Protein backbone atom coordinates (compact mmCIF):
# COMPACT_ATOMS: atom_id res chain seq x y z
CA UNK A 1 0.00 0.00 0.00
CA UNK A 2 1.03 3.63 -0.47
CA UNK A 3 1.96 5.61 2.65
CA UNK A 4 3.68 8.83 3.70
CA UNK A 5 6.77 7.76 5.66
CA UNK A 6 10.24 8.74 6.80
CA UNK A 7 13.16 6.30 7.10
CA UNK A 8 15.16 8.46 9.50
CA UNK A 9 14.51 11.52 11.67
CA UNK A 10 15.40 14.88 10.20
CA UNK A 11 13.90 17.52 7.94
CA UNK A 12 11.30 17.44 5.19
CA UNK A 13 13.80 15.86 2.78
CA UNK A 14 13.42 12.59 4.70
CA UNK A 15 9.68 12.35 3.92
CA UNK A 16 8.33 10.44 0.94
CA UNK A 17 5.31 8.59 -0.39
CA UNK A 18 6.22 4.99 -1.01
CA UNK A 19 5.03 1.35 -0.91
CA UNK A 20 4.97 -0.34 2.51
CA UNK A 21 3.41 -3.65 3.65
CA UNK A 22 -0.31 -3.56 4.46
CA UNK A 23 -0.84 -4.13 8.22
CA UNK A 24 -2.94 -6.98 9.64
CA UNK A 25 -5.43 -6.41 12.47
CA UNK A 26 -4.83 -8.07 15.87
CA UNK A 27 -7.78 -9.73 17.62
CA UNK A 28 -9.17 -6.49 19.09
CA UNK A 29 -8.35 -4.33 16.05
CA UNK A 30 -9.95 -3.46 12.73
CA UNK A 31 -8.27 -2.82 9.41
CA UNK A 32 -9.42 0.63 8.31
CA UNK A 33 -9.34 1.81 4.69
CA UNK A 34 -8.25 5.40 5.33
CA UNK A 35 -10.25 7.91 3.27
CA UNK A 36 -8.91 11.05 4.96
CA UNK A 37 -6.00 11.92 7.23
CA UNK A 38 -4.84 15.29 8.50
CA UNK A 39 -1.62 16.93 9.69
CA UNK A 40 -0.81 18.47 13.06
CA UNK A 41 2.33 20.29 14.17
CA UNK A 42 3.04 17.09 16.09
CA UNK A 43 3.98 15.46 12.76
CA UNK A 44 6.86 17.92 12.28
CA UNK A 45 8.13 17.31 15.83
CA UNK A 46 7.98 13.53 15.36
CA UNK A 47 9.86 13.87 12.06
CA UNK A 48 12.58 15.93 13.78
CA UNK A 49 12.63 13.40 16.64
CA UNK A 50 13.89 13.69 20.23
CA UNK A 51 16.27 11.52 22.27
CA UNK A 52 13.67 9.34 24.01
CA UNK A 53 11.58 8.74 20.87
CA UNK A 54 12.52 5.31 19.51
CA UNK A 55 10.36 4.42 16.52
CA UNK A 56 10.37 1.37 14.27
CA UNK A 57 11.32 2.77 10.84
CA UNK A 58 10.00 3.54 8.32
CA UNK A 59 7.40 5.48 10.30
CA UNK A 60 3.95 6.21 8.80
CA UNK A 61 2.98 9.80 9.65
CA UNK A 62 -0.33 11.39 10.67
CA UNK A 63 -2.40 11.25 13.89
CA UNK A 64 -5.76 12.16 12.37
CA UNK A 65 -7.69 9.65 10.31
CA UNK A 66 -11.12 8.49 9.25
CA UNK A 67 -12.24 5.71 6.96
CA UNK A 68 -14.23 2.59 6.28
CA UNK A 69 -13.73 -0.80 7.93
CA UNK A 70 -12.04 -3.25 5.55
CA UNK A 71 -11.55 -6.23 7.91
CA UNK A 72 -12.29 -7.20 11.52
CA UNK A 73 -10.00 -8.80 14.11
CA UNK A 74 -11.20 -12.11 15.59
CA UNK A 75 -12.64 -10.58 18.81
CA UNK A 76 -14.25 -7.45 17.37
CA UNK A 77 -18.02 -7.20 17.83
CA UNK A 78 -20.50 -4.43 17.06
CA UNK A 79 -18.85 -3.41 13.79
CA UNK A 80 -19.15 -4.64 10.22
CA UNK A 81 -16.98 -4.45 7.15
CA UNK A 82 -17.99 -1.30 5.27
CA UNK A 83 -18.92 0.75 8.37
CA UNK A 84 -17.69 4.36 8.37
CA UNK A 85 -15.66 5.44 11.39
CA UNK A 86 -13.79 8.34 12.97
CA UNK A 87 -10.71 7.49 15.03
CA UNK A 88 -9.60 8.65 18.48
CA UNK A 89 -5.82 8.84 17.98
CA UNK A 90 -4.96 8.00 21.63
CA UNK A 91 -3.72 4.43 22.16
CA UNK A 92 -4.61 2.84 25.51
CA UNK A 93 -4.37 -0.76 26.79
CA UNK A 94 -7.98 -1.05 27.99
CA UNK A 95 -6.85 -3.02 31.08
CA UNK A 96 -4.72 -0.91 33.48
CA UNK A 97 -6.22 0.89 36.50
CA UNK A 98 -6.45 4.19 34.59
CA UNK A 99 -8.26 2.54 31.68
CA UNK A 100 -10.63 0.79 34.11
CA UNK A 101 -11.56 4.19 35.59
CA UNK A 102 -12.22 5.74 32.16
CA UNK A 103 -9.02 7.81 32.33
CA UNK A 104 -7.58 6.01 29.34
CA UNK A 105 -5.49 9.01 28.25
CA UNK A 106 -3.47 8.39 31.46
CA UNK A 107 -2.96 4.72 30.46
CA UNK A 108 0.28 2.99 31.55
CA UNK A 109 0.89 2.26 27.86
CA UNK A 110 -0.34 5.67 26.60
CA UNK A 111 0.69 6.40 23.02
CA UNK A 112 -0.52 8.50 20.12
CA UNK A 113 -1.06 7.15 16.62
CA UNK A 114 1.31 8.91 14.26
CA UNK A 115 3.67 9.67 17.16
CA UNK A 116 4.67 6.46 18.96
CA UNK A 117 2.70 4.18 16.63
CA UNK A 118 2.16 4.06 12.85
CA UNK A 119 -0.17 6.84 11.71
CA UNK A 120 -2.94 7.31 9.15
CA UNK A 121 -1.22 8.85 6.10
CA UNK A 122 -1.64 5.51 4.33
CA UNK A 123 -4.20 3.53 2.40
CA UNK A 124 -4.78 1.22 5.39
CA UNK A 125 -4.20 1.30 9.15
CA UNK A 126 -4.97 -1.01 12.08
CA UNK A 127 -6.61 0.38 15.21
CA UNK A 128 -8.42 -1.10 18.26
CA UNK A 129 -12.17 -1.15 17.70
CA UNK A 130 -12.67 0.75 20.99
CA UNK A 131 -10.97 3.79 19.38
CA UNK A 132 -13.67 4.05 16.70
CA UNK A 133 -16.74 6.27 16.62
CA UNK A 134 -19.50 5.54 14.06
CA UNK A 135 -19.33 8.26 11.38
CA UNK A 136 -22.72 9.32 9.94
CA UNK A 137 -23.11 9.53 6.15
CA UNK A 138 -23.81 13.26 6.52
CA UNK A 139 -20.28 13.97 7.77
CA UNK A 140 -17.32 13.77 5.40
CA UNK A 141 -14.19 11.76 6.13
CA UNK A 142 -12.20 14.98 5.74
CA UNK A 143 -14.25 16.73 8.45
CA UNK A 144 -13.86 13.80 10.85
CA UNK A 145 -10.11 13.54 10.25
CA UNK A 146 -9.57 17.30 10.53
CA UNK A 147 -11.33 17.39 13.90
CA UNK A 148 -10.01 14.34 15.73
CA UNK A 149 -6.82 15.29 17.60
CA UNK A 150 -7.44 18.99 18.11
CA UNK A 151 -11.05 18.78 19.27
CA UNK A 152 -10.58 15.94 21.75
CA UNK A 153 -7.52 17.77 23.12
CA UNK A 154 -9.28 21.13 23.38
CA UNK A 155 -12.49 19.64 24.86
CA UNK A 156 -10.69 17.62 27.51
CA UNK A 157 -8.46 20.55 28.50
CA UNK A 158 -11.13 23.27 28.58
CA UNK A 159 -14.26 21.48 29.75
CA UNK A 160 -13.09 18.44 31.70
CA UNK A 161 -9.72 19.44 33.17
CA UNK A 162 -10.29 23.21 33.11
CA UNK A 163 -13.93 23.09 34.38
CA UNK A 164 -14.83 26.00 32.10
CA UNK A 165 -18.26 27.42 32.96
CA UNK A 166 -20.85 29.60 31.21
CA UNK A 167 -20.30 33.26 32.10
CA UNK A 168 -16.51 32.99 32.48
CA UNK A 169 -13.95 35.07 30.60
CA UNK A 170 -11.17 33.35 28.66
CA UNK A 171 -7.95 34.50 27.02
CA UNK A 172 -6.43 32.29 24.31
CA UNK A 173 -2.77 32.84 23.43
CA UNK A 174 -2.45 32.34 19.68
CA UNK A 175 -5.03 32.79 16.93
CA UNK A 176 -3.81 30.06 14.60
CA UNK A 177 -3.25 26.40 15.29
CA UNK A 178 -5.88 23.70 15.45
CA UNK A 179 -6.20 23.44 19.24
CA UNK A 180 -6.62 27.20 19.67
CA UNK A 181 -9.28 27.49 16.96
CA UNK A 182 -11.10 24.47 18.42
CA UNK A 183 -10.90 26.09 21.88
CA UNK A 184 -12.53 29.29 20.59
CA UNK A 185 -15.47 27.29 19.23
CA UNK A 186 -15.84 25.16 22.35
CA UNK A 187 -15.64 28.19 24.68
CA UNK A 188 -18.39 29.90 22.62
CA UNK A 189 -20.55 26.77 22.78
CA UNK A 190 -19.98 26.54 26.55
CA UNK A 191 -21.34 30.05 27.08
CA UNK A 192 -18.17 32.10 27.55
CA UNK A 193 -18.80 35.69 28.58
CA UNK A 194 -15.89 37.27 26.72
CA UNK A 195 -13.37 35.40 24.56
CA UNK A 196 -10.08 37.29 24.10
CA UNK A 197 -7.54 36.03 21.54
CA UNK A 198 -3.96 37.26 21.17
CA UNK A 199 -2.22 36.82 17.81
CA UNK A 200 0.15 38.43 15.35
CA UNK A 201 -1.45 37.70 11.97
CA UNK A 202 -4.42 39.89 11.02
CA UNK A 203 -5.99 37.21 8.79
CA UNK A 204 -5.84 34.64 11.60
CA UNK A 205 -7.31 37.17 14.05
CA UNK A 206 -10.17 37.83 11.62
CA UNK A 207 -10.77 34.09 11.42
CA UNK A 208 -10.78 33.93 15.26
CA UNK A 209 -13.53 36.58 15.30
CA UNK A 210 -15.52 34.57 12.73
CA UNK A 211 -15.24 31.52 15.01
CA UNK A 212 -16.59 33.38 18.02
CA UNK A 213 -13.82 35.50 19.59
CA UNK A 214 -15.21 38.75 21.00
CA UNK A 215 -11.96 40.70 21.30
CA UNK A 216 -8.74 40.11 19.34
CA UNK A 217 -5.42 41.73 20.20
CA UNK A 218 -2.62 42.04 17.66
CA UNK A 219 0.56 41.67 19.69
CA UNK A 220 2.58 43.43 16.97
CA UNK A 221 0.62 46.61 17.67
CA UNK A 222 -0.36 46.30 21.31
CA UNK A 223 1.17 45.17 24.62
CA UNK A 224 -1.39 42.44 25.30
CA UNK A 225 -0.57 42.24 29.01
CA UNK A 226 -1.45 45.92 29.48
CA UNK A 227 -4.45 45.57 27.18
CA UNK A 228 -5.89 42.73 29.29
CA UNK A 229 -5.24 44.65 32.52
CA UNK A 230 -7.32 47.56 31.22
CA UNK A 231 -9.96 45.50 29.42
CA UNK A 232 -10.78 43.50 32.55
CA UNK A 233 -10.69 46.56 34.87
CA UNK A 234 -7.49 45.23 36.53
CA UNK A 235 -9.17 41.97 37.53
CA UNK A 236 -7.95 39.54 34.89
CA UNK A 237 -9.74 36.60 33.28
CA UNK A 238 -10.95 33.29 34.72
CA UNK A 239 -9.05 31.09 32.28
CA UNK A 240 -5.97 31.51 30.08
CA UNK A 241 -5.14 28.91 27.44
CA UNK A 242 -1.37 29.00 26.87
CA UNK A 243 0.16 26.43 24.52
CA UNK A 244 3.08 28.73 23.69
CA UNK A 245 5.15 28.38 26.86
CA UNK A 246 8.50 30.08 27.25
CA UNK A 247 7.59 33.31 25.45
CA UNK A 248 4.24 33.98 27.12
CA UNK A 249 3.79 32.13 30.43
CA UNK A 250 4.67 35.04 32.72
CA UNK A 251 2.24 37.38 30.97
CA UNK A 252 -0.42 34.66 31.00
CA UNK A 253 -0.11 34.25 34.79
CA UNK A 254 -0.38 38.02 35.22
CA UNK A 255 -3.53 38.09 33.04
CA UNK A 256 -5.41 35.71 35.37
CA UNK A 257 -7.80 36.89 38.05
CA UNK A 258 -7.59 35.54 41.60
CA UNK A 259 -8.46 31.86 41.62
CA UNK A 260 -7.91 31.65 37.85
CA UNK A 261 -6.74 28.64 35.85
CA UNK A 262 -3.97 28.43 33.27
CA UNK A 263 -4.58 25.53 30.87
CA UNK A 264 -1.81 24.02 28.80
CA UNK A 265 -1.50 21.15 26.32
CA UNK A 266 1.81 22.14 24.73
CA UNK A 267 4.61 24.67 24.36
CA UNK A 268 5.37 25.81 20.84
CA UNK A 269 8.01 28.36 21.96
CA UNK A 270 9.93 25.94 24.18
CA UNK A 271 9.34 23.73 27.20
CA UNK A 272 11.71 25.13 29.85
CA UNK A 273 11.31 28.58 31.37
CA UNK A 274 11.13 30.56 34.61
CA UNK A 275 8.10 32.19 36.14
CA UNK A 276 7.40 34.12 39.34
CA UNK A 277 5.87 31.64 41.81
CA UNK A 278 4.34 34.47 43.85
CA UNK A 279 1.61 34.71 41.23
CA UNK A 280 0.66 31.10 41.86
CA UNK A 281 0.13 31.25 45.63
CA UNK A 282 -0.59 34.99 45.93
CA UNK A 283 -3.43 34.83 43.40
CA UNK A 284 -4.53 31.25 44.22
CA UNK A 285 -3.85 30.17 40.63
CA UNK A 286 -3.99 26.68 39.17
CA UNK A 287 -1.84 25.43 36.30
CA UNK A 288 -3.66 22.52 34.67
CA UNK A 289 -2.00 20.32 32.10
CA UNK A 290 -3.38 17.53 29.95
CA UNK A 291 -2.68 15.73 26.74
CA UNK A 292 -5.22 14.28 24.30
CA UNK A 293 -8.44 13.02 25.97
CA UNK A 294 -10.24 9.84 27.03
CA UNK A 295 -12.58 7.84 24.77
CA UNK A 296 -15.60 9.40 26.53
CA UNK A 297 -14.40 12.92 25.65
CA UNK A 298 -13.80 11.85 22.06
CA UNK A 299 -17.37 10.52 21.82
CA UNK A 300 -18.85 13.75 23.25
CA UNK A 301 -16.91 16.07 21.00
CA UNK A 302 -17.63 13.96 17.90
CA UNK A 303 -21.37 14.13 18.69
CA UNK A 304 -21.10 17.94 18.66
CA UNK A 305 -19.23 17.74 15.37
CA UNK A 306 -21.75 15.34 13.82
CA UNK A 307 -24.64 17.63 14.82
CA UNK A 308 -22.87 20.60 13.22
CA UNK A 309 -22.32 22.54 16.46
CA UNK A 310 -18.55 22.35 15.99
CA UNK A 311 -16.92 22.69 12.60
CA UNK A 312 -13.21 22.28 11.83
CA UNK A 313 -11.62 24.76 9.44
CA UNK A 314 -10.14 22.94 6.45
CA UNK A 315 -7.53 24.85 4.44
CA UNK A 316 -6.85 22.39 1.59
CA UNK A 317 -7.41 18.73 0.73
CA UNK A 318 -4.50 16.98 -1.02
CA UNK A 319 -4.09 13.57 -2.66
CA UNK A 320 -1.55 11.36 -0.86
CA UNK A 321 1.08 11.97 -3.56
CA UNK A 322 1.06 15.68 -2.61
CA UNK A 323 1.26 15.13 1.16
CA UNK A 324 4.92 16.31 1.24
CA UNK A 325 3.80 19.64 -0.27
CA UNK A 326 1.24 20.00 2.51
CA UNK A 327 3.95 19.34 5.12
CA UNK A 328 6.10 22.09 3.61
CA UNK A 329 3.20 24.50 3.97
CA UNK A 330 2.65 23.44 7.59
CA UNK A 331 6.31 24.06 8.34
CA UNK A 332 6.18 27.50 6.70
CA UNK A 333 3.14 28.38 8.83
CA UNK A 334 1.23 29.72 5.86
CA UNK A 335 -1.96 27.83 6.76
CA UNK A 336 -5.52 28.92 7.71
CA UNK A 337 -6.89 25.62 8.94
CA UNK A 338 -6.27 21.91 8.65
CA UNK A 339 -4.34 20.31 5.82
CA UNK A 340 -6.17 17.13 4.88
CA UNK A 341 -4.81 14.23 2.80
CA UNK A 342 -6.96 11.66 1.01
CA UNK A 343 -4.99 8.41 0.59
ZN1 LIG B 1 -4.39 1.29 30.14
Coordinates of C-alpha atoms and ligand atoms in Angstrom, one line a residue:
X1 CA 0.0 0.0 0.0
X2 CA 1.0 3.6 -0.5
X3 CA 2.0 5.6 2.7
X4 CA 3.7 8.8 3.7
X5 CA 6.8 7.8 5.7
X6 CA 10.2 8.7 6.8
X7 CA 13.2 6.3 7.1
X8 CA 15.2 8.5 9.5
X9 CA 14.5 11.5 11.7
X10 CA 15.4 14.9 10.2
X11 CA 13.9 17.5 7.9
X12 CA 11.3 17.4 5.2
X13 CA 13.8 15.9 2.8
X14 CA 13.4 12.6 4.7
X15 CA 9.7 12.4 3.9
X16 CA 8.3 10.4 0.9
X17 CA 5.3 8.6 -0.4
X18 CA 6.2 5.0 -1.0
X19 CA 5.0 1.4 -0.9
X20 CA 5.0 -0.3 2.5
X21 CA 3.4 -3.6 3.7
X22 CA -0.3 -3.6 4.5
X23 CA -0.8 -4.1 8.2
X24 CA -2.9 -7.0 9.6
X25 CA -5.4 -6.4 12.5
X26 CA -4.8 -8.1 15.9
X27 CA -7.8 -9.7 17.6
X28 CA -9.2 -6.5 19.1
X29 CA -8.4 -4.3 16.1
X30 CA -9.9 -3.5 12.7
X31 CA -8.3 -2.8 9.4
X32 CA -9.4 0.6 8.3
X33 CA -9.3 1.8 4.7
X34 CA -8.3 5.4 5.3
X35 CA -10.3 7.9 3.3
X36 CA -8.9 11.0 5.0
X37 CA -6.0 11.9 7.2
X38 CA -4.8 15.3 8.5
X39 CA -1.6 16.9 9.7
X40 CA -0.8 18.5 13.1
X41 CA 2.3 20.3 14.2
X42 CA 3.0 17.1 16.1
X43 CA 4.0 15.5 12.8
X44 CA 6.9 17.9 12.3
X45 CA 8.1 17.3 15.8
X46 CA 8.0 13.5 15.4
X47 CA 9.9 13.9 12.1
X48 CA 12.6 15.9 13.8
X49 CA 12.6 13.4 16.6
X50 CA 13.9 13.7 20.2
X51 CA 16.3 11.5 22.3
X52 CA 13.7 9.3 24.0
X53 CA 11.6 8.7 20.9
X54 CA 12.5 5.3 19.5
X55 CA 10.4 4.4 16.5
X56 CA 10.4 1.4 14.3
X57 CA 11.3 2.8 10.8
X58 CA 10.0 3.5 8.3
X59 CA 7.4 5.5 10.3
X60 CA 4.0 6.2 8.8
X61 CA 3.0 9.8 9.6
X62 CA -0.3 11.4 10.7
X63 CA -2.4 11.3 13.9
X64 CA -5.8 12.2 12.4
X65 CA -7.7 9.7 10.3
X66 CA -11.1 8.5 9.2
X67 CA -12.2 5.7 7.0
X68 CA -14.2 2.6 6.3
X69 CA -13.7 -0.8 7.9
X70 CA -12.0 -3.2 5.5
X71 CA -11.6 -6.2 7.9
X72 CA -12.3 -7.2 11.5
X73 CA -10.0 -8.8 14.1
X74 CA -11.2 -12.1 15.6
X75 CA -12.6 -10.6 18.8
X76 CA -14.2 -7.5 17.4
X77 CA -18.0 -7.2 17.8
X78 CA -20.5 -4.4 17.1
X79 CA -18.8 -3.4 13.8
X80 CA -19.2 -4.6 10.2
X81 CA -17.0 -4.5 7.2
X82 CA -18.0 -1.3 5.3
X83 CA -18.9 0.7 8.4
X84 CA -17.7 4.4 8.4
X85 CA -15.7 5.4 11.4
X86 CA -13.8 8.3 13.0
X87 CA -10.7 7.5 15.0
X88 CA -9.6 8.7 18.5
X89 CA -5.8 8.8 18.0
X90 CA -5.0 8.0 21.6
X91 CA -3.7 4.4 22.2
X92 CA -4.6 2.8 25.5
X93 CA -4.4 -0.8 26.8
X94 CA -8.0 -1.0 28.0
X95 CA -6.8 -3.0 31.1
X96 CA -4.7 -0.9 33.5
X97 CA -6.2 0.9 36.5
X98 CA -6.4 4.2 34.6
X99 CA -8.3 2.5 31.7
X100 CA -10.6 0.8 34.1
X101 CA -11.6 4.2 35.6
X102 CA -12.2 5.7 32.2
X103 CA -9.0 7.8 32.3
X104 CA -7.6 6.0 29.3
X105 CA -5.5 9.0 28.3
X106 CA -3.5 8.4 31.5
X107 CA -3.0 4.7 30.5
X108 CA 0.3 3.0 31.6
X109 CA 0.9 2.3 27.9
X110 CA -0.3 5.7 26.6
X111 CA 0.7 6.4 23.0
X112 CA -0.5 8.5 20.1
X113 CA -1.1 7.2 16.6
X114 CA 1.3 8.9 14.3
X115 CA 3.7 9.7 17.2
X116 CA 4.7 6.5 19.0
X117 CA 2.7 4.2 16.6
X118 CA 2.2 4.1 12.9
X119 CA -0.2 6.8 11.7
X120 CA -2.9 7.3 9.2
X121 CA -1.2 8.8 6.1
X122 CA -1.6 5.5 4.3
X123 CA -4.2 3.5 2.4
X124 CA -4.8 1.2 5.4
X125 CA -4.2 1.3 9.2
X126 CA -5.0 -1.0 12.1
X127 CA -6.6 0.4 15.2
X128 CA -8.4 -1.1 18.3
X129 CA -12.2 -1.2 17.7
X130 CA -12.7 0.7 21.0
X131 CA -11.0 3.8 19.4
X132 CA -13.7 4.0 16.7
X133 CA -16.7 6.3 16.6
X134 CA -19.5 5.5 14.1
X135 CA -19.3 8.3 11.4
X136 CA -22.7 9.3 9.9
X137 CA -23.1 9.5 6.2
X138 CA -23.8 13.3 6.5
X139 CA -20.3 14.0 7.8
X140 CA -17.3 13.8 5.4
X141 CA -14.2 11.8 6.1
X142 CA -12.2 15.0 5.7
X143 CA -14.3 16.7 8.4
X144 CA -13.9 13.8 10.9
X145 CA -10.1 13.5 10.3
X146 CA -9.6 17.3 10.5
X147 CA -11.3 17.4 13.9
X148 CA -10.0 14.3 15.7
X149 CA -6.8 15.3 17.6
X150 CA -7.4 19.0 18.1
X151 CA -11.1 18.8 19.3
X152 CA -10.6 15.9 21.8
X153 CA -7.5 17.8 23.1
X154 CA -9.3 21.1 23.4
X155 CA -12.5 19.6 24.9
X156 CA -10.7 17.6 27.5
X157 CA -8.5 20.5 28.5
X158 CA -11.1 23.3 28.6
X159 CA -14.3 21.5 29.7
X160 CA -13.1 18.4 31.7
X161 CA -9.7 19.4 33.2
X162 CA -10.3 23.2 33.1
X163 CA -13.9 23.1 34.4
X164 CA -14.8 26.0 32.1
X165 CA -18.3 27.4 33.0
X166 CA -20.9 29.6 31.2
X167 CA -20.3 33.3 32.1
X168 CA -16.5 33.0 32.5
X169 CA -14.0 35.1 30.6
X170 CA -11.2 33.4 28.7
X171 CA -8.0 34.5 27.0
X172 CA -6.4 32.3 24.3
X173 CA -2.8 32.8 23.4
X174 CA -2.5 32.3 19.7
X175 CA -5.0 32.8 16.9
X176 CA -3.8 30.1 14.6
X177 CA -3.3 26.4 15.3
X178 CA -5.9 23.7 15.5
X179 CA -6.2 23.4 19.2
X180 CA -6.6 27.2 19.7
X181 CA -9.3 27.5 17.0
X182 CA -11.1 24.5 18.4
X183 CA -10.9 26.1 21.9
X184 CA -12.5 29.3 20.6
X185 CA -15.5 27.3 19.2
X186 CA -15.8 25.2 22.4
X187 CA -15.6 28.2 24.7
X188 CA -18.4 29.9 22.6
X189 CA -20.6 26.8 22.8
X190 CA -20.0 26.5 26.5
X191 CA -21.3 30.1 27.1
X192 CA -18.2 32.1 27.5
X193 CA -18.8 35.7 28.6
X194 CA -15.9 37.3 26.7
X195 CA -13.4 35.4 24.6
X196 CA -10.1 37.3 24.1
X197 CA -7.5 36.0 21.5
X198 CA -4.0 37.3 21.2
X199 CA -2.2 36.8 17.8
X200 CA 0.1 38.4 15.4
X201 CA -1.4 37.7 12.0
X202 CA -4.4 39.9 11.0
X203 CA -6.0 37.2 8.8
X204 CA -5.8 34.6 11.6
X205 CA -7.3 37.2 14.1
X206 CA -10.2 37.8 11.6
X207 CA -10.8 34.1 11.4
X208 CA -10.8 33.9 15.3
X209 CA -13.5 36.6 15.3
X210 CA -15.5 34.6 12.7
X211 CA -15.2 31.5 15.0
X212 CA -16.6 33.4 18.0
X213 CA -13.8 35.5 19.6
X214 CA -15.2 38.8 21.0
X215 CA -12.0 40.7 21.3
X216 CA -8.7 40.1 19.3
X217 CA -5.4 41.7 20.2
X218 CA -2.6 42.0 17.7
X219 CA 0.6 41.7 19.7
X220 CA 2.6 43.4 17.0
X221 CA 0.6 46.6 17.7
X222 CA -0.4 46.3 21.3
X223 CA 1.2 45.2 24.6
X224 CA -1.4 42.4 25.3
X225 CA -0.6 42.2 29.0
X226 CA -1.4 45.9 29.5
X227 CA -4.4 45.6 27.2
X228 CA -5.9 42.7 29.3
X229 CA -5.2 44.6 32.5
X230 CA -7.3 47.6 31.2
X231 CA -10.0 45.5 29.4
X232 CA -10.8 43.5 32.6
X233 CA -10.7 46.6 34.9
X234 CA -7.5 45.2 36.5
X235 CA -9.2 42.0 37.5
X236 CA -8.0 39.5 34.9
X237 CA -9.7 36.6 33.3
X238 CA -10.9 33.3 34.7
X239 CA -9.0 31.1 32.3
X240 CA -6.0 31.5 30.1
X241 CA -5.1 28.9 27.4
X242 CA -1.4 29.0 26.9
X243 CA 0.2 26.4 24.5
X244 CA 3.1 28.7 23.7
X245 CA 5.1 28.4 26.9
X246 CA 8.5 30.1 27.2
X247 CA 7.6 33.3 25.5
X248 CA 4.2 34.0 27.1
X249 CA 3.8 32.1 30.4
X250 CA 4.7 35.0 32.7
X251 CA 2.2 37.4 31.0
X252 CA -0.4 34.7 31.0
X253 CA -0.1 34.2 34.8
X254 CA -0.4 38.0 35.2
X255 CA -3.5 38.1 33.0
X256 CA -5.4 35.7 35.4
X257 CA -7.8 36.9 38.0
X258 CA -7.6 35.5 41.6
X259 CA -8.5 31.9 41.6
X260 CA -7.9 31.7 37.9
X261 CA -6.7 28.6 35.9
X262 CA -4.0 28.4 33.3
X263 CA -4.6 25.5 30.9
X264 CA -1.8 24.0 28.8
X265 CA -1.5 21.2 26.3
X266 CA 1.8 22.1 24.7
X267 CA 4.6 24.7 24.4
X268 CA 5.4 25.8 20.8
X269 CA 8.0 28.4 22.0
X270 CA 9.9 25.9 24.2
X271 CA 9.3 23.7 27.2
X272 CA 11.7 25.1 29.8
X273 CA 11.3 28.6 31.4
X274 CA 11.1 30.6 34.6
X275 CA 8.1 32.2 36.1
X276 CA 7.4 34.1 39.3
X277 CA 5.9 31.6 41.8
X278 CA 4.3 34.5 43.9
X279 CA 1.6 34.7 41.2
X280 CA 0.7 31.1 41.9
X281 CA 0.1 31.3 45.6
X282 CA -0.6 35.0 45.9
X283 CA -3.4 34.8 43.4
X284 CA -4.5 31.3 44.2
X285 CA -3.9 30.2 40.6
X286 CA -4.0 26.7 39.2
X287 CA -1.8 25.4 36.3
X288 CA -3.7 22.5 34.7
X289 CA -2.0 20.3 32.1
X290 CA -3.4 17.5 30.0
X291 CA -2.7 15.7 26.7
X292 CA -5.2 14.3 24.3
X293 CA -8.4 13.0 26.0
X294 CA -10.2 9.8 27.0
X295 CA -12.6 7.8 24.8
X296 CA -15.6 9.4 26.5
X297 CA -14.4 12.9 25.6
X298 CA -13.8 11.9 22.1
X299 CA -17.4 10.5 21.8
X300 CA -18.8 13.7 23.2
X301 CA -16.9 16.1 21.0
X302 CA -17.6 14.0 17.9
X303 CA -21.4 14.1 18.7
X304 CA -21.1 17.9 18.7
X305 CA -19.2 17.7 15.4
X306 CA -21.7 15.3 13.8
X307 CA -24.6 17.6 14.8
X308 CA -22.9 20.6 13.2
X309 CA -22.3 22.5 16.5
X310 CA -18.6 22.4 16.0
X311 CA -16.9 22.7 12.6
X312 CA -13.2 22.3 11.8
X313 CA -11.6 24.8 9.4
X314 CA -10.1 22.9 6.4
X315 CA -7.5 24.9 4.4
X316 CA -6.8 22.4 1.6
X317 CA -7.4 18.7 0.7
X318 CA -4.5 17.0 -1.0
X319 CA -4.1 13.6 -2.7
X320 CA -1.5 11.4 -0.9
X321 CA 1.1 12.0 -3.6
X322 CA 1.1 15.7 -2.6
X323 CA 1.3 15.1 1.2
X324 CA 4.9 16.3 1.2
X325 CA 3.8 19.6 -0.3
X326 CA 1.2 20.0 2.5
X327 CA 4.0 19.3 5.1
X328 CA 6.1 22.1 3.6
X329 CA 3.2 24.5 4.0
X330 CA 2.6 23.4 7.6
X331 CA 6.3 24.1 8.3
X332 CA 6.2 27.5 6.7
X333 CA 3.1 28.4 8.8
X334 CA 1.2 29.7 5.9
X335 CA -2.0 27.8 6.8
X336 CA -5.5 28.9 7.7
X337 CA -6.9 25.6 8.9
X338 CA -6.3 21.9 8.7
X339 CA -4.3 20.3 5.8
X340 CA -6.2 17.1 4.9
X341 CA -4.8 14.2 2.8
X342 CA -7.0 11.7 1.0
X343 CA -5.0 8.4 0.6
Ligands
LIG1 ZN1 -4.4 1.3 30.1

